[in-house]
Coordinates of C-alpha atoms and ligand atoms in Angstrom, one line a residue:
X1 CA -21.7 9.7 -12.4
X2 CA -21.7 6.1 -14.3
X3 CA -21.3 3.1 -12.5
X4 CA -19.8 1.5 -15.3
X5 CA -17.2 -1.3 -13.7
X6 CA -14.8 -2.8 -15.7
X7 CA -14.2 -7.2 -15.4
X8 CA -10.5 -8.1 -14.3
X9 CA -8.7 -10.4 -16.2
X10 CA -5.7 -11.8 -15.5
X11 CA -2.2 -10.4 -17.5
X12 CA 0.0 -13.1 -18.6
X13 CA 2.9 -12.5 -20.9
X14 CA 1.2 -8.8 -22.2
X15 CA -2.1 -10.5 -22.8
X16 CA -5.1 -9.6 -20.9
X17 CA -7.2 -13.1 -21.0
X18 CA -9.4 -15.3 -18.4
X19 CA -8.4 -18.1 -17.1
X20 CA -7.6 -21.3 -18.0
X21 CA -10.6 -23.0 -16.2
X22 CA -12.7 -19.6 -17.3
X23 CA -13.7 -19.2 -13.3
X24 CA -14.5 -15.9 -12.2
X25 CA -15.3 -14.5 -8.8
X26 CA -18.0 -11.6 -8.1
X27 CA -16.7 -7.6 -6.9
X28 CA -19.3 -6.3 -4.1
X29 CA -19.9 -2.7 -3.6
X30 CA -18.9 -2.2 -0.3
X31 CA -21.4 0.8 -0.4
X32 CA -24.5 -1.1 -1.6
X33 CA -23.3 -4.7 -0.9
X34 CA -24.3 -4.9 -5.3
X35 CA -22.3 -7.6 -7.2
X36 CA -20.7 -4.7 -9.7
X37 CA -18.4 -7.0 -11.5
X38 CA -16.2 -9.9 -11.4
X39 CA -12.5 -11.2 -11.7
X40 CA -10.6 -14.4 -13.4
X41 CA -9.4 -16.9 -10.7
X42 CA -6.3 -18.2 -11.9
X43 CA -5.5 -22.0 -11.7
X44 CA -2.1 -23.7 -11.1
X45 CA -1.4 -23.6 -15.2
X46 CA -2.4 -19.7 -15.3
X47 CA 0.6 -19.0 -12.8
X48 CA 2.8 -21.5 -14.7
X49 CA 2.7 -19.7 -17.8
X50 CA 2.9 -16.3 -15.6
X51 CA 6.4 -17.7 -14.2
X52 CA 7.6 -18.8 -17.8
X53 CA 6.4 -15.5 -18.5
X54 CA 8.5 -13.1 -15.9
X55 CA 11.8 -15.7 -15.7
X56 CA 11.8 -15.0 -19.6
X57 CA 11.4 -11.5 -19.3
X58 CA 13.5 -10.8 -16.7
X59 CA 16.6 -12.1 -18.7
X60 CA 15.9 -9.0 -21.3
X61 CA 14.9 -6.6 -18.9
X62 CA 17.7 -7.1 -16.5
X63 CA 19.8 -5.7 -19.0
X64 CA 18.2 -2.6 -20.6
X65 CA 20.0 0.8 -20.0
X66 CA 18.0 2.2 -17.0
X67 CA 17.6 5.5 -18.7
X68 CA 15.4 3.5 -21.4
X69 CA 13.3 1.8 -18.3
X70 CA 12.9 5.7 -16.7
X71 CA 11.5 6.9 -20.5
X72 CA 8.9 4.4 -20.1
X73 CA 8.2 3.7 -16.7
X74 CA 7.7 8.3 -17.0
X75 CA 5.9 7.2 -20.0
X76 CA 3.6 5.3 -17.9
X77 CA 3.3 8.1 -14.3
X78 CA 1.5 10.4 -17.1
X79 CA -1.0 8.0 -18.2
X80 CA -2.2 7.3 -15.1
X81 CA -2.2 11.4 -14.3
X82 CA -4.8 11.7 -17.6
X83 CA -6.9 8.7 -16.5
X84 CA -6.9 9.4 -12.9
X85 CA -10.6 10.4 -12.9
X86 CA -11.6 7.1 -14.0
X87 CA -9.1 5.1 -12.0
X88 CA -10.4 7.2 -9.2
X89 CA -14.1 6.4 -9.8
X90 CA -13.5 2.5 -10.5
X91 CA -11.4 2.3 -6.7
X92 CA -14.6 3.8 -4.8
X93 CA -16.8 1.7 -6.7
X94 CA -14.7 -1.5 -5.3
X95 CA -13.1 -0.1 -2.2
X96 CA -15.8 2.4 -1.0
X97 CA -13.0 5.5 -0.5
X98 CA -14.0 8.7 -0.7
X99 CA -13.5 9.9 -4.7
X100 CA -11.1 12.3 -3.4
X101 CA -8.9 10.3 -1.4
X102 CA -9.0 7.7 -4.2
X103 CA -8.0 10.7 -7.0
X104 CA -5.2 11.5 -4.4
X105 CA -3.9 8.3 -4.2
X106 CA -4.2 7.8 -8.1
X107 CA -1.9 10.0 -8.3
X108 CA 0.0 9.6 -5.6
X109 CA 1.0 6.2 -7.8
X110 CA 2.3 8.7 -10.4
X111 CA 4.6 10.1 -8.2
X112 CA 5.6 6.8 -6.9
X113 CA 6.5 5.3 -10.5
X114 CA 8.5 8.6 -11.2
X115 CA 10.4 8.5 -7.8
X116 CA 11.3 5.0 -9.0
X117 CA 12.0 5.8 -12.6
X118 CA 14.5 8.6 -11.6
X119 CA 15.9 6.4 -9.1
X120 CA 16.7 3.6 -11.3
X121 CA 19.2 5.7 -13.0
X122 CA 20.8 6.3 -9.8
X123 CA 21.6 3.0 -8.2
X124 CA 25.4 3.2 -8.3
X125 CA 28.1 0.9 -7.3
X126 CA 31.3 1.7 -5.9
X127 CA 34.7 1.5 -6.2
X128 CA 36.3 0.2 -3.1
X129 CA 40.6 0.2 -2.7
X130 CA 42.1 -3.0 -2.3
X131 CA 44.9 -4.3 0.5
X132 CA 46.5 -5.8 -2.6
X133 CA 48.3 -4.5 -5.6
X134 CA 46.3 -4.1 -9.0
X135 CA 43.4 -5.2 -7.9
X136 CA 40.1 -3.3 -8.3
X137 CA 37.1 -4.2 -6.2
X138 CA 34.3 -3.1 -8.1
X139 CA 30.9 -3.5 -6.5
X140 CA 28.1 -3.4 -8.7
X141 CA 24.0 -3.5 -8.0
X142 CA 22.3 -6.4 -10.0
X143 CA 18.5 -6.9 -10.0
X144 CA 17.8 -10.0 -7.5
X145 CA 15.5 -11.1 -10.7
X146 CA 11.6 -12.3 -10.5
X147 CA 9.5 -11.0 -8.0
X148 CA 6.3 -12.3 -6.3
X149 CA 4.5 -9.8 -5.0
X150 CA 1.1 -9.5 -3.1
X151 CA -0.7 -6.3 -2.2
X152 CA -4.0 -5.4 -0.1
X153 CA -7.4 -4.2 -0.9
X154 CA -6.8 -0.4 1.7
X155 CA -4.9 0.9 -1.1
X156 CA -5.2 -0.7 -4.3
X157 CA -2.9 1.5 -6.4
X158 CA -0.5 2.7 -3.8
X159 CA 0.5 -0.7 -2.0
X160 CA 0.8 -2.2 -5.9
X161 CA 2.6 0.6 -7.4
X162 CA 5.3 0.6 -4.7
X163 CA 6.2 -3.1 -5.5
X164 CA 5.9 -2.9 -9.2
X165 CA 7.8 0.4 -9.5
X166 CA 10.8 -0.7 -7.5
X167 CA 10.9 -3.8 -8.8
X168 CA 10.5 -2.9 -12.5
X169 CA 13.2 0.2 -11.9
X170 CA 15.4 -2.3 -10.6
X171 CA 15.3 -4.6 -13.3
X172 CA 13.3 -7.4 -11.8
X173 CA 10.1 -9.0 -13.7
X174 CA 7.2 -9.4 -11.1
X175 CA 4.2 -11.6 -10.9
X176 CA 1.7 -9.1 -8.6
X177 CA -1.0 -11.2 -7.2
X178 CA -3.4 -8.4 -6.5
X179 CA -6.1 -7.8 -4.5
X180 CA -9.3 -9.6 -5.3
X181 CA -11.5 -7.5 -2.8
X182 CA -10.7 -4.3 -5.2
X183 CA -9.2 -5.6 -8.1
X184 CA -10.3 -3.3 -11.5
X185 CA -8.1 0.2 -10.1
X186 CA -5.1 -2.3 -9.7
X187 CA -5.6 -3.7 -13.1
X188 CA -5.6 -0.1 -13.8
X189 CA -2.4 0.7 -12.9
X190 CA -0.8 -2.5 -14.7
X191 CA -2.7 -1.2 -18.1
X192 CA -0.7 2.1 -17.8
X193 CA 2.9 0.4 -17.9
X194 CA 2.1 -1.8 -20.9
X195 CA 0.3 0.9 -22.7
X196 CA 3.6 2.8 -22.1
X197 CA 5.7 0.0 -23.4
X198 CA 6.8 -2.5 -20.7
X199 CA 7.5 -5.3 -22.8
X200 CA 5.6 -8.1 -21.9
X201 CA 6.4 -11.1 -19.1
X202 CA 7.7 -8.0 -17.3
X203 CA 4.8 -7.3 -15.5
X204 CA 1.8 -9.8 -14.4
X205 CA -1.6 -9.5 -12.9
X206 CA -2.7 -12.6 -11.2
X207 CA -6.1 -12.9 -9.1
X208 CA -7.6 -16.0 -7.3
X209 CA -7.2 -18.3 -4.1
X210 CA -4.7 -16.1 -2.2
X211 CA -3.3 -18.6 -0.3
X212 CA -3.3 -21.0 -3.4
X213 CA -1.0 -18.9 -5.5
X214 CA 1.8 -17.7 -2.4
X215 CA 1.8 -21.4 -1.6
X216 CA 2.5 -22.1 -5.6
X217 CA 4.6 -19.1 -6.1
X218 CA 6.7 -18.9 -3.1
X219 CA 8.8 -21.5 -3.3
X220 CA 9.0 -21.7 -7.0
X221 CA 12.6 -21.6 -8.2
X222 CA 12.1 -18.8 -10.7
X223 CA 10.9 -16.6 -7.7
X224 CA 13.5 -14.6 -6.0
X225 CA 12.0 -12.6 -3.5
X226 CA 8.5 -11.9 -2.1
X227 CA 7.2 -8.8 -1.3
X228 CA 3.8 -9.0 1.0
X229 CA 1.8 -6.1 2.4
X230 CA -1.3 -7.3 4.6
X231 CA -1.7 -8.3 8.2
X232 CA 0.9 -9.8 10.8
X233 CA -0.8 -13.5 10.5
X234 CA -0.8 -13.8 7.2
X235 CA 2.5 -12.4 6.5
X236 CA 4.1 -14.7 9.5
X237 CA 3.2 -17.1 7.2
X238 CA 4.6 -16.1 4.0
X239 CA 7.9 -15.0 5.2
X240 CA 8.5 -18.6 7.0
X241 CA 7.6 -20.2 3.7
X242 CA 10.4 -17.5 2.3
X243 CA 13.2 -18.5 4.6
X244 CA 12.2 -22.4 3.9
X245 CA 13.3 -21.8 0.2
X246 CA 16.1 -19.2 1.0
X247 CA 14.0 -16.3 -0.9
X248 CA 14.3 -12.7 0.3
X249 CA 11.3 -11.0 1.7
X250 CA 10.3 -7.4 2.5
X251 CA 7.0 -7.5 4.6
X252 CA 4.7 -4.5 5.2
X253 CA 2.6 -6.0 7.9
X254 CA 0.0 -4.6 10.9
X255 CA 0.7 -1.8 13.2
X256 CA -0.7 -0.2 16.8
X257 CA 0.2 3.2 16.4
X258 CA 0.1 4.9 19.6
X259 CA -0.5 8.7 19.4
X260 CA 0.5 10.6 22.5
X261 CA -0.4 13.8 23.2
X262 CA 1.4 15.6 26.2
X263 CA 0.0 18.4 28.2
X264 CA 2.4 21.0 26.9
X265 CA 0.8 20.1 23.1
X266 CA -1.0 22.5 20.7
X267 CA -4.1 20.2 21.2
X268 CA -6.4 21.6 18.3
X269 CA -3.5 20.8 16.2
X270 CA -3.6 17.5 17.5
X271 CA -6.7 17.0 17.4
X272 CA -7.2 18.4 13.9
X273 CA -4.3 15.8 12.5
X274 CA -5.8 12.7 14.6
X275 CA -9.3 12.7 13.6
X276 CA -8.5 13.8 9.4
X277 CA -5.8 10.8 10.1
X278 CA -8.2 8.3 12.1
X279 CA -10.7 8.9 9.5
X280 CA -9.0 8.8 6.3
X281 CA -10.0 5.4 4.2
X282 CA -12.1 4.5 7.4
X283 CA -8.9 3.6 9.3
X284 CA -7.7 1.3 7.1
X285 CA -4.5 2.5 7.0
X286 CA -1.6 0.7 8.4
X287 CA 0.1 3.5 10.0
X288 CA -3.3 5.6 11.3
X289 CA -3.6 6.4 14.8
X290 CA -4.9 3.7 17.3
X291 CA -4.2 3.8 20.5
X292 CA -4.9 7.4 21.5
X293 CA -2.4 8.3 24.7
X294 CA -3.7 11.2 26.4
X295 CA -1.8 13.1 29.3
X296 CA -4.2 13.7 32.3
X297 CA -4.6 17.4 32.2
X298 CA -5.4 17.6 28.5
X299 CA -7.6 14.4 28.9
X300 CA -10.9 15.7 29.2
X301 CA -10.8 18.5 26.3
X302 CA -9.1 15.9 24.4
X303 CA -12.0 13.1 24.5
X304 CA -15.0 16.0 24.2
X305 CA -12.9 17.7 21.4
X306 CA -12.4 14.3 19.2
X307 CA -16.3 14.1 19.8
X308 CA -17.3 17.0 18.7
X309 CA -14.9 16.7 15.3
X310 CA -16.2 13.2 14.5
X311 CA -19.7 14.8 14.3
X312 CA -18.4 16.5 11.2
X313 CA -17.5 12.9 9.7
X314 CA -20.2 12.5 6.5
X315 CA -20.9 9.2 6.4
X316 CA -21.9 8.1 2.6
X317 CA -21.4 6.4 -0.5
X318 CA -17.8 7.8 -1.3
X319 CA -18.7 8.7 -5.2
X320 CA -21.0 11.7 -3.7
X321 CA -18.7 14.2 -3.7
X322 CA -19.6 15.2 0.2
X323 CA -18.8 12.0 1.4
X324 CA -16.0 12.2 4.0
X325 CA -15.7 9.0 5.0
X326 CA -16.9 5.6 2.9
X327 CA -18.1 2.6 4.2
X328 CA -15.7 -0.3 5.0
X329 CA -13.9 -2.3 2.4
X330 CA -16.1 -5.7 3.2
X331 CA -18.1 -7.5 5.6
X332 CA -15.6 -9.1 7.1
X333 CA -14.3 -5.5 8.2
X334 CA -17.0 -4.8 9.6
X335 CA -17.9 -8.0 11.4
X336 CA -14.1 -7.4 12.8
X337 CA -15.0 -3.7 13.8
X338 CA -18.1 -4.9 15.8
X339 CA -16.6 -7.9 17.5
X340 CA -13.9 -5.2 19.0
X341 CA -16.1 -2.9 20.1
X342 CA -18.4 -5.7 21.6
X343 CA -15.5 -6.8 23.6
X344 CA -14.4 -3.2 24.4
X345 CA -17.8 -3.1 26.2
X346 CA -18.4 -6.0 27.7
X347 CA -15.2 -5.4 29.6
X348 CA -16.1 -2.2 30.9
X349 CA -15.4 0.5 28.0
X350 CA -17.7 3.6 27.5
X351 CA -18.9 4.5 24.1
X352 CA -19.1 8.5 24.0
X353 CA -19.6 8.4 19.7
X354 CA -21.1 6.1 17.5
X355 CA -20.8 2.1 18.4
X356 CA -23.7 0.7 15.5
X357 CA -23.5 0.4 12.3
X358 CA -25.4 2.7 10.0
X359 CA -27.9 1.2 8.1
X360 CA -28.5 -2.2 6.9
X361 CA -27.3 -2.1 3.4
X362 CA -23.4 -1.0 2.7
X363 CA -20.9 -1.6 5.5
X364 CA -21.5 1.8 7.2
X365 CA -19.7 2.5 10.4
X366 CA -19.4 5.6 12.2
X367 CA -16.5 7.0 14.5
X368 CA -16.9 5.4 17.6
X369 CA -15.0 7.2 20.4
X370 CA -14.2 5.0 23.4
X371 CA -13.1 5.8 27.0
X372 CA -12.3 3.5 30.0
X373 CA -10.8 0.7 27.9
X374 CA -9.7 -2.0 29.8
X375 CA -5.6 -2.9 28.8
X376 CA -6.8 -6.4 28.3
X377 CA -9.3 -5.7 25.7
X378 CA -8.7 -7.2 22.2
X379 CA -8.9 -3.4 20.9
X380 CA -5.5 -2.6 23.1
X381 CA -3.9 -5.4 21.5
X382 CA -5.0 -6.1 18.2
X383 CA -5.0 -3.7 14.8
X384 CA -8.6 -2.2 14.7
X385 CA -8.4 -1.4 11.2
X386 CA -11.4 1.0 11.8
X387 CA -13.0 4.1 12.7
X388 CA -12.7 3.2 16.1
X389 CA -10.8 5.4 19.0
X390 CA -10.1 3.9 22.3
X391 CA -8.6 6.7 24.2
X392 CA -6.8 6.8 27.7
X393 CA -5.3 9.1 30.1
X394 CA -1.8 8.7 31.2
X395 CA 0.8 10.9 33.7
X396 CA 4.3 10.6 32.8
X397 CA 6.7 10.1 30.2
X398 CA 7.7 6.7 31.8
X399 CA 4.4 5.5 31.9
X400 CA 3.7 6.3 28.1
X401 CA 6.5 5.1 26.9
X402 CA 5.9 1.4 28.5
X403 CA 2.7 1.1 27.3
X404 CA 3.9 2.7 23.3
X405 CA 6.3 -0.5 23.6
X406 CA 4.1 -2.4 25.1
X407 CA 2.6 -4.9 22.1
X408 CA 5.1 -6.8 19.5
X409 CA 4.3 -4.2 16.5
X410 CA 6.2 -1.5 15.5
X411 CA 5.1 0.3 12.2
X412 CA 4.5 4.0 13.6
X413 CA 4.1 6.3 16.3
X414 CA 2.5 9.7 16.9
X415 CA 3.4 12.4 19.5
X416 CA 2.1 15.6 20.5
X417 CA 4.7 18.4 22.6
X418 CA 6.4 21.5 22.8
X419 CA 9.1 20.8 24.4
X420 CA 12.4 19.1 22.4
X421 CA 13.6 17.6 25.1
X422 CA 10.3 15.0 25.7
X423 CA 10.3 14.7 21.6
X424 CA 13.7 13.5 22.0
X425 CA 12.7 10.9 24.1
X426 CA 10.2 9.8 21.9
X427 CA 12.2 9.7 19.0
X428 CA 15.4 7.8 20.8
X429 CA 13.2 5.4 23.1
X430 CA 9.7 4.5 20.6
X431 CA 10.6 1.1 19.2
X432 CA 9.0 2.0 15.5
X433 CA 9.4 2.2 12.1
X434 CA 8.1 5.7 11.6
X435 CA 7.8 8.7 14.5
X436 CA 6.1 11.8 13.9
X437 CA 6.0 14.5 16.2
X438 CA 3.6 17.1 16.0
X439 CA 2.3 16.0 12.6
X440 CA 1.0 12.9 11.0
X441 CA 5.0 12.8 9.1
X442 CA 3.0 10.8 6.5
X443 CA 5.9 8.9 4.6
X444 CA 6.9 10.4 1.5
X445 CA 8.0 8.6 -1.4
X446 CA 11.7 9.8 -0.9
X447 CA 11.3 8.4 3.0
X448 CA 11.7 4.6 4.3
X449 CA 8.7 3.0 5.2
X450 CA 8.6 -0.1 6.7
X451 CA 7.6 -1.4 10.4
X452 CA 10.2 -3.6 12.8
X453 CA 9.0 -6.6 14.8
X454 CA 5.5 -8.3 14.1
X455 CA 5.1 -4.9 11.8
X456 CA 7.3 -6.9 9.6
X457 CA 10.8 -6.3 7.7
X458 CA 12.1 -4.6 4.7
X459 CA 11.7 -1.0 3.4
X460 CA 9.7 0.3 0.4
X461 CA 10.2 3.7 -1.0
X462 CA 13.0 5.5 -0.5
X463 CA 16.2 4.7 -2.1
X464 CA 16.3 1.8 0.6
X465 CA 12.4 0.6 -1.5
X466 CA 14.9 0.4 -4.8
X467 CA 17.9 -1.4 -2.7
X468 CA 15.1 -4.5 -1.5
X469 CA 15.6 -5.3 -5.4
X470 CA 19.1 -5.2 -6.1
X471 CA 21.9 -7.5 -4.6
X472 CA 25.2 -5.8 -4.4
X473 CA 27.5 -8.1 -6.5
X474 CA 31.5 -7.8 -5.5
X475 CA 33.9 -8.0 -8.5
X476 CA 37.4 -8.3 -7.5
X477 CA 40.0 -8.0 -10.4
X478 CA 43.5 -8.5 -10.9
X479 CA 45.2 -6.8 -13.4
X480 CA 48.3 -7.5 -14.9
X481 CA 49.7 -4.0 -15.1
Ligands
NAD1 P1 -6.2 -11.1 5.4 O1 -5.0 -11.1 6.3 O2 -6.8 -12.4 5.1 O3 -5.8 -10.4 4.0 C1 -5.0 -9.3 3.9 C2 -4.4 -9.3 2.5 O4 -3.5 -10.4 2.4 C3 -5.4 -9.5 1.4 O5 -5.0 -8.7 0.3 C4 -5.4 -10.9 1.0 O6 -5.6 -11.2 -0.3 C5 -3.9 -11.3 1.3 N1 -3.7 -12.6 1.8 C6 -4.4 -13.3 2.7 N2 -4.0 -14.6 2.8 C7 -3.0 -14.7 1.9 C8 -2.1 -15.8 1.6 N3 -2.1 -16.9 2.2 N4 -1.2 -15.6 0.6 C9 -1.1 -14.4 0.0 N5 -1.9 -13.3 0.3 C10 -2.8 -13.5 1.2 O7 -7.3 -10.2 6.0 P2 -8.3 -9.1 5.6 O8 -9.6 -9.5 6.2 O9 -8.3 -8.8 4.1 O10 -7.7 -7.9 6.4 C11 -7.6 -8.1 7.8 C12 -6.3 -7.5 8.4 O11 -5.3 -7.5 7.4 C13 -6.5 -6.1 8.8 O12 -7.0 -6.1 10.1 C14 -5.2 -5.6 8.8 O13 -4.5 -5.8 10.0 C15 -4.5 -6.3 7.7 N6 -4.2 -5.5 6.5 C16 -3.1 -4.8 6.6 C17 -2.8 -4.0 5.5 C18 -1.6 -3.1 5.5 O14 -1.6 -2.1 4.8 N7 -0.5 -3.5 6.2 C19 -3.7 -4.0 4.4 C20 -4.8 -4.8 4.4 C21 -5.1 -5.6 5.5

């Protein structure tokens, strides 16, 4: 398979160009820690002439039928379909995924831009009666107008395509500050729309000093809301700078899932969805399974049985096609994975899988089981973004529950039962976002996702993902007759 890695540049106003100051930063491997490529760092004037760009734009594209935005924007889901083999191949060169999960998620974006397209030509208004004579109040959706939006480096196509989609189906124009760690598949996706005819300023691909451009953009009076998917800190951040200049925001931040499993479970079922989800990107996932809640009589089979699957993990390079699980994204993953499970030991924990790094060249970690982890480790408390798998024993529902509400996040929550009347309980008393129960109930496009608390606000897909960019506008009309 070539290794042939495109250069990003940035997209300003349908043109793909460098920067102003022509300064480009280097793309690592994350498999063989190679320099592979590089992208344009955009200065202050770069994102000046992107805002020109999408206020301009945006008063044009505001008011095309949406039944011409669906032709293209399903114009554009069937590009990336054909090219999804080299989109595919360009994300595991940058991100380290395995070349399936990265096909899947290609064209998983498809989907997404479809959802959106078809959706577009649904957001009604309505028609609501009035307490007065001949009047007519008429309440109609407007697009909230140009977006900033900033998406992570775990899924390059999926986090993008979910802003640019709603956004774009909506009517907004949107300056997406992408992610620098895995920028070409992102650049990708953005080729597909303006091959299929999105006129320009309505999308554009910015790249550089992330806090640099959210501190520019943010408050910048063209921008009318922010859309941010990355960690809690960061995002803390942005949304107070938000709410300084009045600006809506929808933030996709961290989670903690906890994934219970009670003794009345089908535990190879569970066990078969909790490893495949644990392991799936490395755990870089937002919503994979990490605090492993296991009830006391299941314990035991439960800890040897996640050992015993994580054997069949196939560590490699994720463009071998029997590569299970890639390395992670960058070093500073890694460094992050080893300081937890450092702390995890030095406070007591057991390793009973993994607990190194593989290697010395490629950020290679393995599935590292944990038992007797200590409440106050960092693990317990912070997002492990890893293949890492503290698990703990508990005995009642009570008990579970506390500890599931236990830490400020709330983006998704996993548990494993028979009987209805305990997955009740879960589902009425989890403080979360997203609950499945006795399977991973990955979000669809058609379902809300979105977290509550420190996990952030806002939806994204779903028709609520369309409704984060439209205000309802109330028109209340007297007429003479
Ligand atoms: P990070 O918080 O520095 O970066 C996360 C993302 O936010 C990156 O894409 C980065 O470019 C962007 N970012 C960072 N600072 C920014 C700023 N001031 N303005 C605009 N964008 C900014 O950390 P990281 O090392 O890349 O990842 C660490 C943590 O981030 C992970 O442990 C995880 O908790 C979280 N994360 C979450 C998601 C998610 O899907 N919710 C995705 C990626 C990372």
């Amino acid at each position: 398979m070539s290794l042939s890695y495109p250069d990003t540049s940035l997209f300003i106003n349908g043109k793909w160009r460098s920067a102003s100051s022509n300064e480009w930063s280097n793309v690592i491997n994350p498999a063989t820690e190679e320099i592979v490529g590089k992208f344009a760092v955009a200065q202050t004037t770069d994102l000046d002439e992107a805002l020109d760009a999408a206020n301009l734009a945006y008063k044009t594209w505001k008011k095309v039928a949406p039944f011409a935005r669906y032709k293209i924007m399903r114009a554009a889901a069937e590009l990336l379909r054909q090219r999804a083999d080299n989109v595919a191949r360009i994300m595991t060169i940058e991100q380290g995924k395995p070349i399936a999960e990265a096909k899947g998620e290609t064209l998983l974006g498809a989907d997404t831009i479809d959802w959106f397209a078809e959706e577009g030509r649904r957001a009604y208004g309505r028609i609501i009666p009035s307490q007065i004579q001949n009047v007519n109040q008429i309440v109609i959706k407007e697009p909230v107008g140009p977006v900033a939006a900033f998406s992570p480096w775990n899924f390059p196509i999926n986090q993008a395509v979910r802003k640019i989609s709603g956004a774009i189906a909506a009517g907004c124009s949107i300056i997406l500050k992408g992610p620098e760690d895995t920028p070409a598949s992102c650049a990708e996706l953005v080729k597909v729309f303006s091959d299929a005819g999105v006129p320009e300023g309505v999308i554009n691909l910015v790249y550089g000093v992330p806090s640099d451009i959210s501190n520019y953009l943010i408050p910048h009076p063209f921008i009318k809301k922010i859309s941010f998917t990355g960690s809690t800190v960061v995002g803390k951040k942005l949304a107070s700078l938000a709410a300084e200049h009045m600006k809506l925001s929808t933030m996709e931040l961290g989670g903690h899932a906890p994934a219970i499993v009670f003794n009345d479970a089908d535990l190879s079922s569970a066990l078969d969805v909790l490893t495949a989800q644990k392991f799936r990107n490395a755990g870089q996932v937002c919503v994979a399974p990490t605090r492993f809640l296991i009830q006391d009589e299941l314990y035991d089979q439960f800890v040897d049985g996640y050992v015993e699957l994580s054997k069949n993990v196939k560590l490699g390079n994720g463009l071998d096609v029997d590569t299970t699980m890639g390395p992670l994204a960058h070093d500073r993953r890694l460094a992050a994975v080893e300081e937890l499970v450092k702390n995890a030991v030095d406070l007591g924990a057991t390793i009973r899988s993994g607990g190194q790094r593989v290697g010395n060249v490629g950020y290679f970690y393995p599935p590292t089981v944990m038992t007797d982890v200590p409440i106050s480790s960092r693990i317990m408390n912070e997002e492990p973004f890893g293949p890492i798998i503290p698990i703990s024993s508990f005995s009642s529902i009570d008990e579970v529950l506390t500890e599931a509400n236990r830490l400020p996040y709330g983006l998704s929550a996993y548990a494993y039962t028979s009987s209805s009347e305990i997955a009740d309980r879960v589902g009425q008393e989890i403080e979360s976002g997203i609950i499945g129960i006795n399977h991973h109930g990955q979000p669809a496009i058609e379902t809300p996702f979105g977290g509550i608390q420190d996990s952030g606000h806002g939806k994204e897909n779903g028709v609520e993902g369309l409704e984060s960019y439209m205000h309802s506008k109330l028109i209340s009309h007297k007429t003479t007759a």
